[in-house]
mmCIF file of C-alpha atoms and ligand atoms in Angstrom:
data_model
loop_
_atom_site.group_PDB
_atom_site.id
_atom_site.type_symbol
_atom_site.label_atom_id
_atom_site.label_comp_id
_atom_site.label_asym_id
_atom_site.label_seq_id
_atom_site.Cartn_x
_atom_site.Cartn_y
_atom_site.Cartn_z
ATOM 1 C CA UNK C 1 -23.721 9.002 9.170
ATOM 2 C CA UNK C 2 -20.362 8.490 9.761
ATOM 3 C CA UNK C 3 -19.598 5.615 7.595
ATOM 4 C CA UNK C 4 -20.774 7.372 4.406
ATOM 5 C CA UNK C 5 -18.721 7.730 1.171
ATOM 6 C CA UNK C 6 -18.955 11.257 -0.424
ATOM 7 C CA UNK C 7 -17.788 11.491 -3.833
ATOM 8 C CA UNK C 8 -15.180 14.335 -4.504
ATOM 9 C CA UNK C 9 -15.027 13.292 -8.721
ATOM 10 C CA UNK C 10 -16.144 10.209 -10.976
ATOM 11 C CA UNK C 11 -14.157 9.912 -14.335
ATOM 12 C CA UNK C 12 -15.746 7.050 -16.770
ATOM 13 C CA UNK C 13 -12.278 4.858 -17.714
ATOM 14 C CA UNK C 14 -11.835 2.018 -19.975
ATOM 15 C CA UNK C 15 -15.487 1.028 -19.469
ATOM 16 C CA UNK C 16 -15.603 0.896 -15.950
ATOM 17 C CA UNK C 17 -15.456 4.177 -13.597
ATOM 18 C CA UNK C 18 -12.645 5.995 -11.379
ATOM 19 C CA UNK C 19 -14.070 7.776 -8.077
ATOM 20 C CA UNK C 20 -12.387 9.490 -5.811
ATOM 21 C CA UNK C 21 -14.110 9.366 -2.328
ATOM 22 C CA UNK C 22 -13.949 10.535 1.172
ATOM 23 C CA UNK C 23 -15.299 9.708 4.047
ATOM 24 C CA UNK C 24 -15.280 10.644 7.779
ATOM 25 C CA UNK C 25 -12.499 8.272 9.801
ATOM 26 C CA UNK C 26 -13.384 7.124 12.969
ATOM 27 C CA UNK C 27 -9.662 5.521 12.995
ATOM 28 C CA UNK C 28 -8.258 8.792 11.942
ATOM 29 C CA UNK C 29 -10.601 10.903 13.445
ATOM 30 C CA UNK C 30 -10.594 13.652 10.448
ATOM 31 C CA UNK C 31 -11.741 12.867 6.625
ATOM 32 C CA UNK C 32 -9.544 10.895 4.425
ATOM 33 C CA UNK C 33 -9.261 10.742 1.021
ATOM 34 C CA UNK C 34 -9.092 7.448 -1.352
ATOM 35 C CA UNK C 35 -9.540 6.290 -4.996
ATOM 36 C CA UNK C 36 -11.296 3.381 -6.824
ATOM 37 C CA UNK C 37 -11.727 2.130 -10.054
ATOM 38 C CA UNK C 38 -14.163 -0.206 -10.537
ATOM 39 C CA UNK C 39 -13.531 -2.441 -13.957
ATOM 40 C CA UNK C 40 -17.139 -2.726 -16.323
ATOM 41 C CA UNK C 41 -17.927 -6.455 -14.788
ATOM 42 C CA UNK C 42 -18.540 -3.959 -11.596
ATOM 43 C CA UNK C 43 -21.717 -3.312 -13.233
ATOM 44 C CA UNK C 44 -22.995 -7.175 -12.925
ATOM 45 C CA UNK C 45 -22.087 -8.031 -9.409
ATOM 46 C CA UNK C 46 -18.982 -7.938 -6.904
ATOM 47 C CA UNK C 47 -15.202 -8.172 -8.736
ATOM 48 C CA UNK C 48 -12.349 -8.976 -6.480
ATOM 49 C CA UNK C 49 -9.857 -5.873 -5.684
ATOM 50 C CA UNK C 50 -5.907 -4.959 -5.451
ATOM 51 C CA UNK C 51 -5.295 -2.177 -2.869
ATOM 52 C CA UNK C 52 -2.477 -0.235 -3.938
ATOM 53 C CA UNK C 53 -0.409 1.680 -0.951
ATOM 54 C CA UNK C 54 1.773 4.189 -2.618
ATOM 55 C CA UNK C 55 4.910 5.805 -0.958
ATOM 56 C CA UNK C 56 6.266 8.564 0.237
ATOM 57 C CA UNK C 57 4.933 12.126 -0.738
ATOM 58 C CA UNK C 58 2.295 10.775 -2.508
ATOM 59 C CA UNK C 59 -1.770 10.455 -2.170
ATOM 60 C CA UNK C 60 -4.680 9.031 -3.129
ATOM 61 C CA UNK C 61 -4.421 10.125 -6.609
ATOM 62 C CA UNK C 62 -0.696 9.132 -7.684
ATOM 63 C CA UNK C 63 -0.948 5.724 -8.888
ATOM 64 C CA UNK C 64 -4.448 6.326 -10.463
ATOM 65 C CA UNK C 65 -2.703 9.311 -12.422
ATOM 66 C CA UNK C 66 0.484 7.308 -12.951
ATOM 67 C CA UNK C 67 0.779 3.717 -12.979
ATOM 68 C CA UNK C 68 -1.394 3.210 -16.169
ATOM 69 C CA UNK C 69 -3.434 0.341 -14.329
ATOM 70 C CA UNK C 70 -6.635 0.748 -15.520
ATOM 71 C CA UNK C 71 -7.018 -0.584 -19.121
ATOM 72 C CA UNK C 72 -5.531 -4.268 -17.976
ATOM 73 C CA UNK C 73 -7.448 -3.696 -14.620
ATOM 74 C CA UNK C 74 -10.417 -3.309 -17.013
ATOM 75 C CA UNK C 75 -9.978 -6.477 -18.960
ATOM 76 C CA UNK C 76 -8.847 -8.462 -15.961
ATOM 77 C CA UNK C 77 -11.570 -7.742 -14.407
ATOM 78 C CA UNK C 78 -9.814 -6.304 -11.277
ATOM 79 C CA UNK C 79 -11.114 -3.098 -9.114
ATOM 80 C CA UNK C 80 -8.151 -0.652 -7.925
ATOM 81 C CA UNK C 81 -8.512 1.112 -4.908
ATOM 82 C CA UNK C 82 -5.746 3.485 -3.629
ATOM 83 C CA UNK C 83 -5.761 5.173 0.122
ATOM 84 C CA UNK C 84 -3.770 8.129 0.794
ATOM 85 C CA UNK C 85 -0.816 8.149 2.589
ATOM 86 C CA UNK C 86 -1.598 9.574 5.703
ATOM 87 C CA UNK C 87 -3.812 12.246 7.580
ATOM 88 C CA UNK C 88 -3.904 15.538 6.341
ATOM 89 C CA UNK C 89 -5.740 19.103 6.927
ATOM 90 C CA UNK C 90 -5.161 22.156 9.248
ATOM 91 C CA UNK C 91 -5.743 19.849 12.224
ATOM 92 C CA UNK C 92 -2.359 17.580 11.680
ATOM 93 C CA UNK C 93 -0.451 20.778 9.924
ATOM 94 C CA UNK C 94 -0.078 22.423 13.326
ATOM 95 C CA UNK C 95 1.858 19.475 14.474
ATOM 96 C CA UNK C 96 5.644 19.647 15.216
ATOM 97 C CA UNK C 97 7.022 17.987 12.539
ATOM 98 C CA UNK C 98 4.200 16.895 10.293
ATOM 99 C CA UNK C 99 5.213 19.349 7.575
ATOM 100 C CA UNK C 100 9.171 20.089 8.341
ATOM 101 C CA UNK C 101 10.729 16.869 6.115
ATOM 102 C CA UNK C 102 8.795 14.583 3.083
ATOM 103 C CA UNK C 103 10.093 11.761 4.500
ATOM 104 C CA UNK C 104 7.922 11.629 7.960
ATOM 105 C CA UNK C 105 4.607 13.296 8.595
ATOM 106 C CA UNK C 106 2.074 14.305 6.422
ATOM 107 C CA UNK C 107 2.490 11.948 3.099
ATOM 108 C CA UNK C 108 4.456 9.475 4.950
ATOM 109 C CA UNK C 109 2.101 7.338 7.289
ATOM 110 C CA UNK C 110 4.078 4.129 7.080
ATOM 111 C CA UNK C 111 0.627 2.009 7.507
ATOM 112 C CA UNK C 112 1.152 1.651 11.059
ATOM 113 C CA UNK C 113 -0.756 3.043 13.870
ATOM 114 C CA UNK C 114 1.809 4.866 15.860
ATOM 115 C CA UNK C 115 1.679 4.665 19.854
ATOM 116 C CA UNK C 116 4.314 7.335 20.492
ATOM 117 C CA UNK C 117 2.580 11.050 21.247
ATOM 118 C CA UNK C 118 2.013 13.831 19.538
ATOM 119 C CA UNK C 119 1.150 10.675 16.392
ATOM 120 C CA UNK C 120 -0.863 8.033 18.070
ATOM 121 C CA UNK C 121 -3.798 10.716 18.053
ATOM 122 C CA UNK C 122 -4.099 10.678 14.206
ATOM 123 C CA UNK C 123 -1.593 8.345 12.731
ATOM 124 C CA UNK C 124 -3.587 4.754 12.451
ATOM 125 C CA UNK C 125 -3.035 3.703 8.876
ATOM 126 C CA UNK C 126 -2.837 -0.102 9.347
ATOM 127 C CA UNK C 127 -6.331 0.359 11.320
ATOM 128 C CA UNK C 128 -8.090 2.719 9.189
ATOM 129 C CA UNK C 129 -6.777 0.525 6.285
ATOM 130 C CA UNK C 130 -7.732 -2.799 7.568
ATOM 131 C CA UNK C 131 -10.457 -2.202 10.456
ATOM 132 C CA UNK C 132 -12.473 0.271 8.731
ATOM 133 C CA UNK C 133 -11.549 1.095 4.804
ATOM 134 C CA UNK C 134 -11.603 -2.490 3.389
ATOM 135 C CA UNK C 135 -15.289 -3.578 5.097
ATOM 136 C CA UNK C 136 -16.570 -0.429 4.528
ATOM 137 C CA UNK C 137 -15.588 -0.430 0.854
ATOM 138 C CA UNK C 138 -16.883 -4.070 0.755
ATOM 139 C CA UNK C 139 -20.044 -2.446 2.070
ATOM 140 C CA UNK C 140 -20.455 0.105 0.114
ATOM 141 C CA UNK C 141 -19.415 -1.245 -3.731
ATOM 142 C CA UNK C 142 -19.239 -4.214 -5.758
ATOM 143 C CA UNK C 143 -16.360 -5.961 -4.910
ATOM 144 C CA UNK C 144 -16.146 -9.073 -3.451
ATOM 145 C CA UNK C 145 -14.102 -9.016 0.342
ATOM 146 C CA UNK C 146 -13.215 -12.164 0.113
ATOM 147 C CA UNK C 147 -11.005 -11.454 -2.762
ATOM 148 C CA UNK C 148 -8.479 -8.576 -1.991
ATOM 149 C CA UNK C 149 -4.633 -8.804 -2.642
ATOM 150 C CA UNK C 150 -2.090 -5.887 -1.842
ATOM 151 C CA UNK C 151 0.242 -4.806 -3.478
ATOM 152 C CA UNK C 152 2.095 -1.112 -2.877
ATOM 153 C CA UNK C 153 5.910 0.950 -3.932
ATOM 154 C CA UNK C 154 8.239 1.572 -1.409
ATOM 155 C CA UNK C 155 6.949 3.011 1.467
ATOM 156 C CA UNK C 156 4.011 1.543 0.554
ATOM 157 C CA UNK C 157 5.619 -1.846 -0.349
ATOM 158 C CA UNK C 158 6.614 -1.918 3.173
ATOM 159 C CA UNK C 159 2.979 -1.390 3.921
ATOM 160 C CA UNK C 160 1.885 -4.378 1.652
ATOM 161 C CA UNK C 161 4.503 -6.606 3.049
ATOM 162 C CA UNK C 162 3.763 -5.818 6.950
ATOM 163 C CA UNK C 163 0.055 -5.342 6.602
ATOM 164 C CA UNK C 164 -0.131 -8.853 4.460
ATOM 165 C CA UNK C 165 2.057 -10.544 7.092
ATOM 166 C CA UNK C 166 0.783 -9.008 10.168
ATOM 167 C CA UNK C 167 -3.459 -9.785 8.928
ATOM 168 C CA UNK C 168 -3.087 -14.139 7.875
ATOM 169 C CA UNK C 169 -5.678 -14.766 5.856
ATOM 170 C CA UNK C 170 -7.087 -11.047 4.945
ATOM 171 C CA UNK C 171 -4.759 -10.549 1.802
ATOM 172 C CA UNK C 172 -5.319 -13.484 -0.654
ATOM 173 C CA UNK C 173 -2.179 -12.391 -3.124
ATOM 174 C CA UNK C 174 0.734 -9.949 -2.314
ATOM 175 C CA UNK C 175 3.250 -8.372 -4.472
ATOM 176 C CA UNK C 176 5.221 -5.118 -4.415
ATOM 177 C CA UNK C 177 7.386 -2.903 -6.023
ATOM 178 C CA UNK C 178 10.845 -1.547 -5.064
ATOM 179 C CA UNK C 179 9.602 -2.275 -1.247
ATOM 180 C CA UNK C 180 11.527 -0.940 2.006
ATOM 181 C CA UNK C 181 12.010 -4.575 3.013
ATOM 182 C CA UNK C 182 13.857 -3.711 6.421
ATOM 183 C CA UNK C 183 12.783 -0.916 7.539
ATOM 184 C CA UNK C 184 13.961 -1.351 11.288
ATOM 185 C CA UNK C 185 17.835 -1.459 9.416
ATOM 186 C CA UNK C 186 17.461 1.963 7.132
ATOM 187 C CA UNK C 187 17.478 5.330 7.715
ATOM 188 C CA UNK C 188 13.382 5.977 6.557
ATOM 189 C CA UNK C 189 12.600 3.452 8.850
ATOM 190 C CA UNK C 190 14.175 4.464 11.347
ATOM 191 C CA UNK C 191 13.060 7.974 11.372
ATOM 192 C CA UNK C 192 9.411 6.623 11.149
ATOM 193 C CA UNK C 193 9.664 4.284 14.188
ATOM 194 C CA UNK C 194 11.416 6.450 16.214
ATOM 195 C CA UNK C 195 8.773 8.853 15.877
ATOM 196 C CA UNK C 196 6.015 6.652 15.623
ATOM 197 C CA UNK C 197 6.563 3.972 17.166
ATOM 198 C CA UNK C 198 9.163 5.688 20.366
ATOM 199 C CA UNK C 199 13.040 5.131 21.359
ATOM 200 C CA UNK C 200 12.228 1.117 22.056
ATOM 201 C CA UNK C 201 13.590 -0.681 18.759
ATOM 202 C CA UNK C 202 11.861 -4.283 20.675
ATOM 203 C CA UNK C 203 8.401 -3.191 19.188
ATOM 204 C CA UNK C 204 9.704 -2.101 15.758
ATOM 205 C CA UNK C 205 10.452 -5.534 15.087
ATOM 206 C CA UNK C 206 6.493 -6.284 14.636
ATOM 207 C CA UNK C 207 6.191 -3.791 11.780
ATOM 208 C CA UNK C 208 9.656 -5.151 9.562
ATOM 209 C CA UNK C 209 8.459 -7.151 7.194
ATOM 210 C CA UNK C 210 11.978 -9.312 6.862
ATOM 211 C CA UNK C 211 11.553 -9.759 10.677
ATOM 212 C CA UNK C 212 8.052 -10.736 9.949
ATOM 213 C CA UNK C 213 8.808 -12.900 7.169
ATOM 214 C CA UNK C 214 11.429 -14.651 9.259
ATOM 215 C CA UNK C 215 9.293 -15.703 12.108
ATOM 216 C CA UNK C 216 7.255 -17.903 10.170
ATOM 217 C CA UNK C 217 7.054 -21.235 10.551
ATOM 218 C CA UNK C 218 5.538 -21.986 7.610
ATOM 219 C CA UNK C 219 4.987 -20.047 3.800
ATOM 220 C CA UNK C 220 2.091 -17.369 4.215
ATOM 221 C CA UNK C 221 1.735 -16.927 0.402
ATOM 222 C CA UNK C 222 2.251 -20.752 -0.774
ATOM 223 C CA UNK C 223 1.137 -19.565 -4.286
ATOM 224 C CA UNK C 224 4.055 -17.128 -4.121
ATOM 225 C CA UNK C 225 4.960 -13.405 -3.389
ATOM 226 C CA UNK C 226 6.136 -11.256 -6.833
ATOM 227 C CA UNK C 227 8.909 -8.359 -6.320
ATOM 228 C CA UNK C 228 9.814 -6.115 -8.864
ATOM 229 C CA UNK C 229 12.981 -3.734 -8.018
ATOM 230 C CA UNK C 230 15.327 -1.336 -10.685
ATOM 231 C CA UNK C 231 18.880 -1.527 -10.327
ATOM 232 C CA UNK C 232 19.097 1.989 -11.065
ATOM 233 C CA UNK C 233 16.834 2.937 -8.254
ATOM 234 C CA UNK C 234 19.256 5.440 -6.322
ATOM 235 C CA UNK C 235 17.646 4.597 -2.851
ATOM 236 C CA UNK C 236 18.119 0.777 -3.583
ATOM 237 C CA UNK C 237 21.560 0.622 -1.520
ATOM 238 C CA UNK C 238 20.719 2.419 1.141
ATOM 239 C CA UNK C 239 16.971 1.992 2.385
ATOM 240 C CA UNK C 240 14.920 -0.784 0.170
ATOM 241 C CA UNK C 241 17.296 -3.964 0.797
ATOM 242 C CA UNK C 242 15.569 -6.666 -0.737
ATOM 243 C CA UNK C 243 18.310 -9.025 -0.104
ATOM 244 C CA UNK C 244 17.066 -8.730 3.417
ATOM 245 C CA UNK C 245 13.568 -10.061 2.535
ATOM 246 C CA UNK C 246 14.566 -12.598 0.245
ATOM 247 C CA UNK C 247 16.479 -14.592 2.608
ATOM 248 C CA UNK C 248 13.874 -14.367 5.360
ATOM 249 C CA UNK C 249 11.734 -15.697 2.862
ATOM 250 C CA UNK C 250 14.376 -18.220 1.868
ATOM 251 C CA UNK C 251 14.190 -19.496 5.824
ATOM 252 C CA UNK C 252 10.349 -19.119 5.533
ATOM 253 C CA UNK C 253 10.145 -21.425 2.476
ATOM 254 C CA UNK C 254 8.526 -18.762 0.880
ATOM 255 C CA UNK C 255 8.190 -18.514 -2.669
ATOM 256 C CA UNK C 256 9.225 -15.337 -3.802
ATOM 257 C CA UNK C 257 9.918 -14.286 -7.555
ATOM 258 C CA UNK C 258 12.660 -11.047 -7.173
ATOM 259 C CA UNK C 259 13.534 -9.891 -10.241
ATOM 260 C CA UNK C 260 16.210 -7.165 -10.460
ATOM 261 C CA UNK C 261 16.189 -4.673 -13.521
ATOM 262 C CA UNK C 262 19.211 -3.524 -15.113
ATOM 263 C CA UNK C 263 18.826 0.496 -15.356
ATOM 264 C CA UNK C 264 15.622 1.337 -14.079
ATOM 265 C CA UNK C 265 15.100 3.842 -11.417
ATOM 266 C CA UNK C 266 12.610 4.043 -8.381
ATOM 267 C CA UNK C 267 9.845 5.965 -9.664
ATOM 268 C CA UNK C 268 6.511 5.779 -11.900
ATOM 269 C CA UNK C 269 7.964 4.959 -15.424
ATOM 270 C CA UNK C 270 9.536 1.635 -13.502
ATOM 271 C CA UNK C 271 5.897 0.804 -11.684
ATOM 272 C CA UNK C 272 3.991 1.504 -15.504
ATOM 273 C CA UNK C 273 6.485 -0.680 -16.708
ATOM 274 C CA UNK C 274 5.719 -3.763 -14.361
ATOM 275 C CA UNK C 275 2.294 -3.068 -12.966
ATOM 276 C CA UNK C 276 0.584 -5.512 -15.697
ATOM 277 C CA UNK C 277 2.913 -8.456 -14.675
ATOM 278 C CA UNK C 278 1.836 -7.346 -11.039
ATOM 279 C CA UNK C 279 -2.063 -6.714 -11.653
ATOM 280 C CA UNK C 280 -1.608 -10.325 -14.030
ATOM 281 C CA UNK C 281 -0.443 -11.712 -10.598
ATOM 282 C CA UNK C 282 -2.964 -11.225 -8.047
ATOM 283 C CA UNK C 283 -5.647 -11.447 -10.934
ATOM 284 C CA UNK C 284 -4.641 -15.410 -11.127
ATOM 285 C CA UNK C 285 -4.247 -15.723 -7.624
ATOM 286 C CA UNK C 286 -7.895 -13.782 -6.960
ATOM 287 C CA UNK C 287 -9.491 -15.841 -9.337
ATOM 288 C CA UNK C 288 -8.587 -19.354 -8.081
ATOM 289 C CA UNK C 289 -10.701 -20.958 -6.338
HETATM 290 N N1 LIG K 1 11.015 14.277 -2.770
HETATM 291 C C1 LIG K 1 11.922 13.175 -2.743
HETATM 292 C C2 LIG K 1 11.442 12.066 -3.625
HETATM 293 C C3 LIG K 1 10.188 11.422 -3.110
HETATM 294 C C4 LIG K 1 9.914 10.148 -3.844
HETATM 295 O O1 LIG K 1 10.695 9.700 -4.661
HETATM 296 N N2 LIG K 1 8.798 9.531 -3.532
HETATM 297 C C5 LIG K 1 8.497 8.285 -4.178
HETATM 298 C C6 LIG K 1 8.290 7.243 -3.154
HETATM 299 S S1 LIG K 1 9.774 7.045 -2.201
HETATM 300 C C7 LIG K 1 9.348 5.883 -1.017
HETATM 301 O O2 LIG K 1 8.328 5.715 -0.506
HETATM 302 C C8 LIG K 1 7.283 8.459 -5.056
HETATM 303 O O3 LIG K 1 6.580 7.539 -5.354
HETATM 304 N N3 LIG K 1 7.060 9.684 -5.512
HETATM 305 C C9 LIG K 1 5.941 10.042 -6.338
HETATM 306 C C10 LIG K 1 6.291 10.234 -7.761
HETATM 307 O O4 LIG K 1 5.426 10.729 -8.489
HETATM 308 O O5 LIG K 1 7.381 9.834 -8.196
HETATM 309 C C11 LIG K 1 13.331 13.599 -3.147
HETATM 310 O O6 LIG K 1 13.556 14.758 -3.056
HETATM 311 O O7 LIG K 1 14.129 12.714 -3.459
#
């Protein structure tokens, strides 16, 4: 059956239970990997859920490994689940490209489904993600789809912003960490359209979430969208530009909370350092009613 999960490992954590799962894409059209914990109130009916899209070079098991999420995602109450980044396996190595740089390829999806060939074959992130992962998920273990924020680091802050804006109504909270906020004005980005997306920079526009974010005509997140970036984050200058995002919010009348902190850098002893006030976030927003 092509929607089944198979189990690759199941650690008991904090009460609850971490799996790591894979099942057979239809989206992708080759196995992909995720992870999920699921907090102890699993084990008396359906919790609500963060997804947590991680960046570049990284995979299903990063922020499980870590973040240090699950003891507050335990006592919140809150299941975790965490997707890879992007295909993988002998079929996409052979690609031109998919293994040459960390920065596009393999590890690097962008959570987009690319339209530009050799990618458009494989590359669907933003559909396996939302068409298939999320319902199937839903399906499959206790947590309630009703109740699913996002939330994701660079790369896959991008991928929390766009995928949030670009789905009304499928995210109930949204947060991020150290997020490429413009991605159609920095040199990732640019690399990952170009390649994904073709030469056209017109259709890039629907996949940036400051562009996104400044098209609104109203606030999508009324309750409010939570940023966390490091000034010490060496790729903060050059491809994250959350000055971008806050004033398209600013025009939005979005609420957003940026907080900029002195000395920290861009990678995993920043995100264990702010994940509870993030998890604390979408746990309030979840649970309202
Ligand atoms: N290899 C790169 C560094 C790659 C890197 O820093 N990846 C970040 C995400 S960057 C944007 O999406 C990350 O989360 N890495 C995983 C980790 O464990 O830190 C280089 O050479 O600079």
């Amino acid at each position: 059956m092509t929607d089944s999960l198979k189990t690759l490992s199941e650690h008991r954590c904090f009460g609850g239970t971490l799996r790591f799962l894979e099942h057979e894409s239809r989206e992708i059209g080759l196995p992909m990997r995720f992870s999920v914990f699921l907090p102890p109130q699993a084990a008396h009916g359906p919790v609500p859920a963060v997804l947590y899209l991680a960046g570049l070079t990284c995979n299903e098991e990063t922020f499980m490994v870590k973040a240090g999420a699950q003891r507050l995602a335990a006592e919140l109450g809150l299941a975790l689940i965490a997707p890879d980044t992007s295909p993988r396996g002998p079929a996409v190595e052979e690609i031109e490209g998919a293994t040459a740089s960390w920065d596009f390829g393999i590890g690097a999806g962008f959570y987009l489904d690319a339209t530009a060939s050799p990618w458009a074959a494989h590359w669907r992130m933003e559909s396996w993600i939302v068409q298939e992962l999320l319902p199937l998920i839903a399906q499959q273990l206790p947590i309630d789809a009703e109740r699913i924020g996002i939330f994701g680091h660079s790369m896959g802050g991008h991928g929390a912003l766009t995928l949030a804006l670009r789905h009304p109504g499928r995210f109930k909270s949204l947060s991020a960490l150290a997020p490429i906020c413009a991605p159609t004005q920095c040199p990732w980005g640019e690399k990952a359209f170009g390649g994904y997306l073709g030469a056209d920079r017109a259709g890039w526009l629907s996949h940036d979430a400051s562009a996104l974010m400044q098209a609104q005509a109203s606030a999508p997140y009324p309750q409010g969208i939570l940023i966390d970036q490091g000034l010490g984050d060496k790729f903060l200058a050059e491809q994250l530009h959350p000055q971008l995002f806050e004033a398209a919010c600013a025009a939005a009348g979005q609420p957003l909370t940026l907080r900029r902190h002195a000395g920290y850098d861009h990678g995993y002893y920043f995100i264990q350092s702010f994940v509870a006030d993030h998890l604390a976030h979408h746990r309030e927003r979840l649970n309202a009613r």
